[in-house]
Short mmCIF file of C-alpha atoms in Angstrom, two decimals:
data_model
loop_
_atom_site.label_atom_id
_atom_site.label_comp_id
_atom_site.label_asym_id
_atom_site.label_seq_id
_atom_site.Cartn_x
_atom_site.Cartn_y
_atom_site.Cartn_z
CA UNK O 1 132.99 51.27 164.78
CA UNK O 2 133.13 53.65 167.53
CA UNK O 3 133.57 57.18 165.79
CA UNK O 4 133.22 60.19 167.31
CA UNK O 5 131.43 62.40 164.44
CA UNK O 6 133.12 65.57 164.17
CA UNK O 7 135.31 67.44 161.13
CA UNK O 8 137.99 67.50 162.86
CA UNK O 9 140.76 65.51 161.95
CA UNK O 10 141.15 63.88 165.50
CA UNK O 11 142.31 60.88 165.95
CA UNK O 12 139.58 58.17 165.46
CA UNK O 13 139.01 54.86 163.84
CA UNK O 14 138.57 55.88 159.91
CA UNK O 15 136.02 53.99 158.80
CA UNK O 16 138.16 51.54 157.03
CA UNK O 17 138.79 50.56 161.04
CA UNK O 18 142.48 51.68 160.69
CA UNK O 19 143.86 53.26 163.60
CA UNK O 20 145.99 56.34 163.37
CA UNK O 21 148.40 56.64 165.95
CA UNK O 22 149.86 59.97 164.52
CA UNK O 23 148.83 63.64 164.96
CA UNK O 24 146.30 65.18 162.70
CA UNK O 25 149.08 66.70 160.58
CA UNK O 26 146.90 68.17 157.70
CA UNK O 27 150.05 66.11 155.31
CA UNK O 28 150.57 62.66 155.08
CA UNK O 29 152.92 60.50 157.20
CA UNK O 30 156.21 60.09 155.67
CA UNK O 31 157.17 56.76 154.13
CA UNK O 32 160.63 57.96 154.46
CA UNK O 33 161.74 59.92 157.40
CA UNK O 34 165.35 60.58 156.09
CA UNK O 35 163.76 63.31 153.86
CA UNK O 36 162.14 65.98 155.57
CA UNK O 37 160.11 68.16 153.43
CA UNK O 38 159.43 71.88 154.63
CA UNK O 39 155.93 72.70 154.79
CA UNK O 40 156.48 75.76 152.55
CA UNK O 41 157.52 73.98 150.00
CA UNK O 42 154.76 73.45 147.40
CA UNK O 43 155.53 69.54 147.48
CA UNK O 44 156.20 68.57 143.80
CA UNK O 45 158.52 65.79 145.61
CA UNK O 46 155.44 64.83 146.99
CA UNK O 47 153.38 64.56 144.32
CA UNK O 48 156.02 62.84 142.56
CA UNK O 49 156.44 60.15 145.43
CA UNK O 50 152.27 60.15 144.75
CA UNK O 51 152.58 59.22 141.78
CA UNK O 52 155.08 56.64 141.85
CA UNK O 53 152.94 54.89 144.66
CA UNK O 54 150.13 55.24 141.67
CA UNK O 55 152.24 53.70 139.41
CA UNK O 56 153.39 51.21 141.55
CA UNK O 57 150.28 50.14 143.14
CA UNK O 58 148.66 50.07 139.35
CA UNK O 59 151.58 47.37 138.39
CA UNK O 60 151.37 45.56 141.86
CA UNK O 61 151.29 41.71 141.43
CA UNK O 62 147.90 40.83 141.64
CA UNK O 63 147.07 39.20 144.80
CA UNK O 64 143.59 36.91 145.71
CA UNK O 65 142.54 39.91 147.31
CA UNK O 66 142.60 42.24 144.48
CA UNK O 67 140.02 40.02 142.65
CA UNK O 68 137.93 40.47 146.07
CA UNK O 69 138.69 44.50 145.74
CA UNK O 70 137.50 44.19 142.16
CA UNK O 71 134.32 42.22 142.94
CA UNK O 72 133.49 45.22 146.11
CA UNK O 73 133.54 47.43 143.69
CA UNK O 74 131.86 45.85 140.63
CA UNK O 75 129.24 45.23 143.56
CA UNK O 76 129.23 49.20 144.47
CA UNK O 77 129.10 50.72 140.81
CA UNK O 78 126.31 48.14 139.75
CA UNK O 79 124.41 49.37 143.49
CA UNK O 80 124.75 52.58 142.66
CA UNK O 81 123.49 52.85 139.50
CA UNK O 82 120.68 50.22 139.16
CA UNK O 83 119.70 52.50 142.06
CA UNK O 84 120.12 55.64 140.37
CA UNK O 85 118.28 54.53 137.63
CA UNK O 86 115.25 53.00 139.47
CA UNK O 87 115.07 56.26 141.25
CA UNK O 88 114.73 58.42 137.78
CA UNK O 89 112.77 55.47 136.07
CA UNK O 90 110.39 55.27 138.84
CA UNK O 91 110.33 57.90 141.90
CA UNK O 92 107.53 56.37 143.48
CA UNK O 93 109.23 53.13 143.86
CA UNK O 94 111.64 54.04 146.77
CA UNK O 95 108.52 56.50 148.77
CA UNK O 96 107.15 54.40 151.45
CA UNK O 97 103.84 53.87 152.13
CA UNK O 98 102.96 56.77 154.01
CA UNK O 99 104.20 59.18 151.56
CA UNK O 100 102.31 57.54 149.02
CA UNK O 101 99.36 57.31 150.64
CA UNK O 102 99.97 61.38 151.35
CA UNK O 103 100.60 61.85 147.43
CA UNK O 104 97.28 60.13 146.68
CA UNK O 105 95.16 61.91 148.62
CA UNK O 106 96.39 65.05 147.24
CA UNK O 107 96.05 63.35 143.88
CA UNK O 108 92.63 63.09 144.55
CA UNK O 109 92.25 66.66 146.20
CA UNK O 110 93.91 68.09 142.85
CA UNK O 111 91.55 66.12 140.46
CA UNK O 112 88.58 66.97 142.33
CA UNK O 113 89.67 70.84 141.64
CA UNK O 114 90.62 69.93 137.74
CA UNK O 115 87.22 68.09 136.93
CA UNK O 116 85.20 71.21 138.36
CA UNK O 117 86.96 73.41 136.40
CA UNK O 118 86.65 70.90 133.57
CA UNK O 119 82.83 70.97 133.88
CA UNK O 120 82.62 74.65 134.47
CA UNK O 121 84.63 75.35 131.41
CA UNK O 122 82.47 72.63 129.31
CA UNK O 123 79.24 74.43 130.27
CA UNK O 124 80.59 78.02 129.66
CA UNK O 125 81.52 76.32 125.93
CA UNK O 126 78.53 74.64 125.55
CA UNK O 127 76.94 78.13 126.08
CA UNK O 128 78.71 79.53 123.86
CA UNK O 129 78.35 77.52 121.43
CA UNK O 130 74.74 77.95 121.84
CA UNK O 131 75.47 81.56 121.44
CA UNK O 132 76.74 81.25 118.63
CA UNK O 133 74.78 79.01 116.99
CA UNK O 134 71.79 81.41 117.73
CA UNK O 135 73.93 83.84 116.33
CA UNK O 136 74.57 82.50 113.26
CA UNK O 137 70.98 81.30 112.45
CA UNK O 138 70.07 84.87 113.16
CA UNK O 139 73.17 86.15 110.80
CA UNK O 140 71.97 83.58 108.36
CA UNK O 141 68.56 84.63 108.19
CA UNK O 142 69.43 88.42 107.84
CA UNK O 143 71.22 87.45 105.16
CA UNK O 144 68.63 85.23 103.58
CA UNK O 145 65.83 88.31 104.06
CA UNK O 146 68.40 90.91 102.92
CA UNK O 147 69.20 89.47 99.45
CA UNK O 148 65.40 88.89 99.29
CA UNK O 149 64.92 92.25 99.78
CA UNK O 150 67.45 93.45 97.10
CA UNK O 151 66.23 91.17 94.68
CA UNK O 152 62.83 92.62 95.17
CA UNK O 153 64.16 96.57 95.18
CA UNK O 154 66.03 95.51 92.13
CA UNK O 155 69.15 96.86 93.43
CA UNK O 156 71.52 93.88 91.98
CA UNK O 157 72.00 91.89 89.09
CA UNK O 158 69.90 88.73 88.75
CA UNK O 159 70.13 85.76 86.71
CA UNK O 160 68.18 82.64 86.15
CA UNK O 161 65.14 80.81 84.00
CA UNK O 162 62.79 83.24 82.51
CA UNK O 163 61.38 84.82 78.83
CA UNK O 164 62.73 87.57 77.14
CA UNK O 165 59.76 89.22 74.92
CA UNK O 166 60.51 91.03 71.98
CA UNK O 167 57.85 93.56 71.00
CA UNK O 168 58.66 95.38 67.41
CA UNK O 169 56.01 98.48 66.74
CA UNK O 170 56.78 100.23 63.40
CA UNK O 171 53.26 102.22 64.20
CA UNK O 172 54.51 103.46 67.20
CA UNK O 173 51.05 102.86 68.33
CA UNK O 174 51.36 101.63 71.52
CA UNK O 175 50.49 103.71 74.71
CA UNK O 176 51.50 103.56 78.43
CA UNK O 177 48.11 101.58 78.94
CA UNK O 178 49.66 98.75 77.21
CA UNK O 179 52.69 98.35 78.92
CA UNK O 180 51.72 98.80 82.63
CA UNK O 181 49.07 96.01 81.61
CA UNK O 182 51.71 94.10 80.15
CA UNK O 183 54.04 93.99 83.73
CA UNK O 184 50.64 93.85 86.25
CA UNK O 185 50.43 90.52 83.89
CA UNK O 186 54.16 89.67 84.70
CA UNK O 187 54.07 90.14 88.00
CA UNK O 188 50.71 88.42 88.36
CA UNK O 189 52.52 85.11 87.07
CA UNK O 190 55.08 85.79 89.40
CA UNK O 191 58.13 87.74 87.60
CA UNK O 192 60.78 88.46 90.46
CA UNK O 193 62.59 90.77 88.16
CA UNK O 194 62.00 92.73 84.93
CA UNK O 195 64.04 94.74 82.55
CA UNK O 196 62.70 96.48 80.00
CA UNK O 197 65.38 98.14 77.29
CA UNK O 198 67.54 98.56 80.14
CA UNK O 199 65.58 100.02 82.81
CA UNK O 200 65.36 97.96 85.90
CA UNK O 201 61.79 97.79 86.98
CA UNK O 202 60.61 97.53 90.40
CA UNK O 203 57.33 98.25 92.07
CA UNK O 204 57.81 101.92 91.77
CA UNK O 205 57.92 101.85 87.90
CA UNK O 206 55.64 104.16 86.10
CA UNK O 207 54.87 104.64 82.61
CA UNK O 208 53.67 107.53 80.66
CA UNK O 209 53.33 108.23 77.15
CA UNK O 210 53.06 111.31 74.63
CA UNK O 211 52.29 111.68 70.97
CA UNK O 212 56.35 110.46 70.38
CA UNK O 213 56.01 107.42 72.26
CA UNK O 214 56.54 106.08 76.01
CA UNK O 215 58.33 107.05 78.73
CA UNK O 216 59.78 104.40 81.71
CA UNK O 217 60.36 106.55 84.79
CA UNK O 218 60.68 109.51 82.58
CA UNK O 219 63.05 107.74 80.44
CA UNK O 220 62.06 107.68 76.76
CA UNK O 221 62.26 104.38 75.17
CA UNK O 222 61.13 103.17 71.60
CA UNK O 223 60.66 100.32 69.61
CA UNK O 224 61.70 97.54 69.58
CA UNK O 225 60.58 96.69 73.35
CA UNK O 226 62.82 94.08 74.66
CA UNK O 227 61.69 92.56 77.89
CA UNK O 228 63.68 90.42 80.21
CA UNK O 229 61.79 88.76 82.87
CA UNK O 230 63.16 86.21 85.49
CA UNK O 231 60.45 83.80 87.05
CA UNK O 232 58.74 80.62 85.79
CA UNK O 233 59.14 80.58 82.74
CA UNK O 234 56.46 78.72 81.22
CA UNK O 235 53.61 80.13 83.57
CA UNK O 236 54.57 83.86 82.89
CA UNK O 237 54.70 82.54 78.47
CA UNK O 238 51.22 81.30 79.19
CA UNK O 239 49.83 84.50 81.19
CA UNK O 240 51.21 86.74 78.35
CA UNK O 241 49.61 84.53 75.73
CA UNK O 242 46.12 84.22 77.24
CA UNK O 243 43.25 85.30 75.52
CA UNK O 244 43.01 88.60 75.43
CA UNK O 245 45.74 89.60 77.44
CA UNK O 246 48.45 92.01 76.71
CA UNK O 247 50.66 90.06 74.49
CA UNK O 248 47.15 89.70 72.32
CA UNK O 249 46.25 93.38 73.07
CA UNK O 250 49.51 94.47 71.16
CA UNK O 251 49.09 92.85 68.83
CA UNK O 252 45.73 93.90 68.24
CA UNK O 253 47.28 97.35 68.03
CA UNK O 254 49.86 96.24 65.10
CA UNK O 255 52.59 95.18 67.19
CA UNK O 256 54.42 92.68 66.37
CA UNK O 257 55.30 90.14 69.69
CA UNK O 258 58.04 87.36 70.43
CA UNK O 259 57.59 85.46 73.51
CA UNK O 260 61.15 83.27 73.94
CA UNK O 261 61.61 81.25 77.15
CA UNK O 262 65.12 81.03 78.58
CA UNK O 263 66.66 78.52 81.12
CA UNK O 264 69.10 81.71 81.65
CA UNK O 265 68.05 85.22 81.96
CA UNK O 266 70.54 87.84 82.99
CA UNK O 267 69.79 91.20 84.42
CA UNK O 268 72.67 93.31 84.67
CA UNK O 269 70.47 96.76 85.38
CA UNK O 270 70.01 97.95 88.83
CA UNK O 271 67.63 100.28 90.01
CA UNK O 272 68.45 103.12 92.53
CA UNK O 273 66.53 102.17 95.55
CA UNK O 274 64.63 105.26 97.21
CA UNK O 275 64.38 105.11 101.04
CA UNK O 276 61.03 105.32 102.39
CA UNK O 277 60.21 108.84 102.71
CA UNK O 278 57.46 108.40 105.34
CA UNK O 279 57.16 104.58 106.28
CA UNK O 280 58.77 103.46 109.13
CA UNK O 281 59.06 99.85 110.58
CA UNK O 282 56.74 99.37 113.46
CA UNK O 283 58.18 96.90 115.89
CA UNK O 284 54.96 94.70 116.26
CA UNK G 1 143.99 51.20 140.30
CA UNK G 2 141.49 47.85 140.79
CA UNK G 3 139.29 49.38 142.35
CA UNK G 4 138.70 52.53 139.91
CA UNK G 5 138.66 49.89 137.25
CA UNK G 6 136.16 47.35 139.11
CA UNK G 7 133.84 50.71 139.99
CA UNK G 8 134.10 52.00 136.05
CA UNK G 9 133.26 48.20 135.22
CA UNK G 10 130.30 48.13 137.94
CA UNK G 11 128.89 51.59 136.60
CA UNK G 12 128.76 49.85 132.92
CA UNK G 13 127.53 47.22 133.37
CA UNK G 14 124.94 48.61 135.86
CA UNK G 15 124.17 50.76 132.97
CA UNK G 16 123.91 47.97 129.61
CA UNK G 17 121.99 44.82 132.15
CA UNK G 18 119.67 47.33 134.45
CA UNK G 19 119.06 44.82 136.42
CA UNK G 20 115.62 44.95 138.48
CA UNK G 21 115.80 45.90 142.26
CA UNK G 22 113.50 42.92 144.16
CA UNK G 23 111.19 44.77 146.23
CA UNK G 24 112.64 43.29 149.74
CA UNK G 25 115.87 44.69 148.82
CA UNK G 26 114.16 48.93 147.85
CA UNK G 27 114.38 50.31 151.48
CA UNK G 28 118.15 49.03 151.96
CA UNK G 29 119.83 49.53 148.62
CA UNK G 30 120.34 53.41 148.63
CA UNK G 31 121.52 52.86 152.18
CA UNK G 32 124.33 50.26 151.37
CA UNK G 33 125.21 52.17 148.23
CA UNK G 34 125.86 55.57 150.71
CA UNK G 35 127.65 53.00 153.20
CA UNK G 36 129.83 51.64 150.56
CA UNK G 37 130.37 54.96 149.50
CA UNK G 38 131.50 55.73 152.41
CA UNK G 39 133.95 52.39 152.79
CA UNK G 40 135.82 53.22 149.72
CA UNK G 41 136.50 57.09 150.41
CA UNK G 42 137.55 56.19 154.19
CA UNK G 43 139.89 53.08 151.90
CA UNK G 44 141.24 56.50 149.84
CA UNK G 45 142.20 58.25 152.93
CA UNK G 46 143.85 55.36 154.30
CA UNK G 47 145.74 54.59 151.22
CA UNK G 48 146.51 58.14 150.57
CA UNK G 49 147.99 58.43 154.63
CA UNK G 50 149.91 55.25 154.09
CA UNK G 51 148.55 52.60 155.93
CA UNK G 52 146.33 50.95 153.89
CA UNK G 53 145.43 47.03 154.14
CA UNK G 54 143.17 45.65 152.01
CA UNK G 55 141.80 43.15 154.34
CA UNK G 56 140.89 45.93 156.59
CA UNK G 57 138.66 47.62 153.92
CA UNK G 58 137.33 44.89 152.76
CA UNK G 59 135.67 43.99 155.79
CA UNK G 60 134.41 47.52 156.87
CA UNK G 61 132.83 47.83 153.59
CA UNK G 62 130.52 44.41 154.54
CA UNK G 63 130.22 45.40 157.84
CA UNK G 64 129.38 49.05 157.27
CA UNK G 65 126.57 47.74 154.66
CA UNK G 66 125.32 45.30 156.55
CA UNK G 67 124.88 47.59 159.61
CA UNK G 68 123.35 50.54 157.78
CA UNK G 69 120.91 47.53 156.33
CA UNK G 70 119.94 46.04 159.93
CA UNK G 71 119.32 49.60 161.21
CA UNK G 72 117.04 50.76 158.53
CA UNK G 73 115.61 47.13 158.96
CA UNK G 74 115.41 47.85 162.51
CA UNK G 75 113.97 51.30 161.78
CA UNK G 76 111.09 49.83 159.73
CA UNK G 77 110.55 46.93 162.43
CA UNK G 78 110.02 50.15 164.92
CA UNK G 79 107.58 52.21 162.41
CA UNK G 80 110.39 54.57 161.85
CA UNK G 81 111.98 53.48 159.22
CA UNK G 82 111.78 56.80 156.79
CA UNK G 83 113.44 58.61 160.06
CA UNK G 84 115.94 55.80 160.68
CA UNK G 85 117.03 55.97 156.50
CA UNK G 86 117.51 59.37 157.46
CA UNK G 87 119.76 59.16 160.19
CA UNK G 88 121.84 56.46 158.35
CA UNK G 89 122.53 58.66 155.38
CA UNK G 90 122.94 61.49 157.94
CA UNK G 91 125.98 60.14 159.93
CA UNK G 92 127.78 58.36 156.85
CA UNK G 93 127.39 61.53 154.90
CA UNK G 94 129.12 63.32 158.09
CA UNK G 95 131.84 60.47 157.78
CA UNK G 96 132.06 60.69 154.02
CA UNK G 97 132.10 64.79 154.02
CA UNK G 98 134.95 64.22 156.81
CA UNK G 99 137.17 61.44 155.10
CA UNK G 100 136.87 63.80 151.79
CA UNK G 101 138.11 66.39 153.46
CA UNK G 102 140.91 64.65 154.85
CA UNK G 103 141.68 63.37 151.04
CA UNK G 104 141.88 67.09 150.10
CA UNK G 105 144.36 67.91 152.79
CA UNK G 106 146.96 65.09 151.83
CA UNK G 107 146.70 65.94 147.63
CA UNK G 108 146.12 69.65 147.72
CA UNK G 109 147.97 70.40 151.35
CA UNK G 110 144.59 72.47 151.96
#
């Protein structure tokens, strides 16, 4: 197999080992010299001839070496792709030991680099999640104080266990006296929000009274008194009813009382909650 | 005509048995396949300028796989076996690219 390796069409042993004895024509020899084609001519006589050589050579009587052909080249195709396929099923499988070795250490290099960042990113979560979790407690708790602090202004509806106290006085006898007595009791026994005939009170609730009657906040009310308190229920019945306490000191004065405890109280009345004129939070 | 059938047939049932390449055979196997590559495009030339034997071809195609196989064997015997793959697939590349382009000249006149 002595070739000299160029692109030229010299003369050399192809490397099916035939020699050519003829120039490098760039066209094939011809089979029959009789017929001299011009090179102009854009050989459909050729191709013809070609084709009948095809056609020939495809209905050739088979010979023993035709099964050996056939075998070469069952041989080649099944090479070819059992290779093809082991290379895309498996590229490492054809590297040799060097490159793999190469490959794995910068394997190794690379997950070295991905597990710092992997740890760098867990901690900057795990702060954060801290974060927030601080956060929320501190959202939570806001929360928790603000509604406390509504409740206690009186500046949204409430509902739960409680007594509602009915307090009928045809005499209209009944002073201011009475009724601040009568909440100082309630809140004593641990009201956490009062109505009385509609007005919402809180701890800025005054009373005041005149020869007509009594006045909430400057609001006139009258008879019948209709109280709606939410707290325990049975403790605030009891303080009203103790002995000489204001439930007995209305009636004393004619008035006629109904204490009624309640598993549901509802408040719907708000009161308007003043800002503090001239207190101020101190930060310690 | 055999042989394009017999490569077709090779391709399929490469394709529907996959069988397993032994682990002796890895380094040489995309070798032969490039040298036997090689055997049946310089066979096409051959056929194509007229003098084609069949006995000929048949015995470059062995003796083109089995040298490309002792010279990468060789290679990795020396410690340069990757380099020696190389300059296998190099040179019968050369050939192939060469024989092809003689193919083109005889069916396109090119």
């Amino acid at each position: 197999m002595a070739d000299t390796i160029d692109m030229t069409t010299s003369p050399e042993e192809h490397s099916d080992g035939v020699e050519t004895h003829e120039p490098p024509t760039p066209q094939a020899p011809e089979t029959d010299p009789q017929v001299p084609e011009p090179e102009s001519e854009p050989a459909p006589g050729r191709r013809r001839r070609l084709w009948t050589r095809i056609g020939r050579a495809s209905v050739a009587a088979p010979r023993a070496m035709h099964v050996l052909l056939l075998v070469i080249c069952l041989f080649l195709g099944t090479a070819l792709v059992t290779q093809v396929r082991s290379q895309r099923h498996d590229p490492l499988e054809t590297l040799k030991q060097e490159d793999l070795v190469i490959l794995l250490g910068e394997l190794d290099e690379r997950e070295k680099v991905l597990r710092a960042e992997r740890a760098e990113l867990q901690t900057r979560l795990d702060q954060l999640r801290r974060a927030a979790d601080q956060r929320s407690a501190a959202d939570e708790a806001v929360r928790k104080t603000t509604e406390l602090a509504r409740v206690n202004a009186g500046t949204v509806p409430v509902t739960g266990q409680g007594v509602q106290v009915t307090v009928i006085d045809k005499d209209n006898a009944l002073g201011a006296t009475q009724f601040v007595m009568a909440l100082g009791e309630l809140r004593n026994a641990g009201a956490e929000a009062v109505e009385l005939n509609g007005v919402r009170l809180t701890s800025r609730a005054y009373f005041s009274s005149d020869a007509r009657g009594v006045l909430v906040n400057g609001q006139r009310i009258s008879s019948p008194y209709v109280w709606k308190i939410i707290g325990p229920a049975k403790t605030i019945a009891a303080a009203l009813e103790i002995q000489a306490g204001s439930a007995a000191q209305m009636r004393a004065k004619g008035a006629q009382v109904d204490i009624l405890e309640s598993e549901r109280i509802k408040i719907d009345s708000v009161a308007t909650a003043q800002p503090p004129a001239w207190a101020v939070p101190s930060n310690n | 005509m055999i042989a394009i059938i017999g490569l077709a047939l090779g391709i399929l049932i490469g394709f529907f048995i996959d069988p397993t390449v032994p682990v002796w055979l890895q380094p040489f196997l995309p070798v032969a396949v490039v040298a036997g590559l090689d055997a049946l495009f310089g066979a096409g030339r051959a056929w194509l300028e007229g003098h084609f034997h069949d006995r000929v071809f048949v015995t470059s195609f062995f003796w083109n796989v089995v040298v490309a196989c002792l010279l990468v064997w060789l290679g990795t015997q020396l410690g340069v076996g990757s380099a020696m793959t190389t300059a296998v697939v190099v040179v019968l590349g050369i050939r192939i690219f060469s024989n092809t382009a003689s193919i083109r000249r005889l069916l396109l006149k090119a």
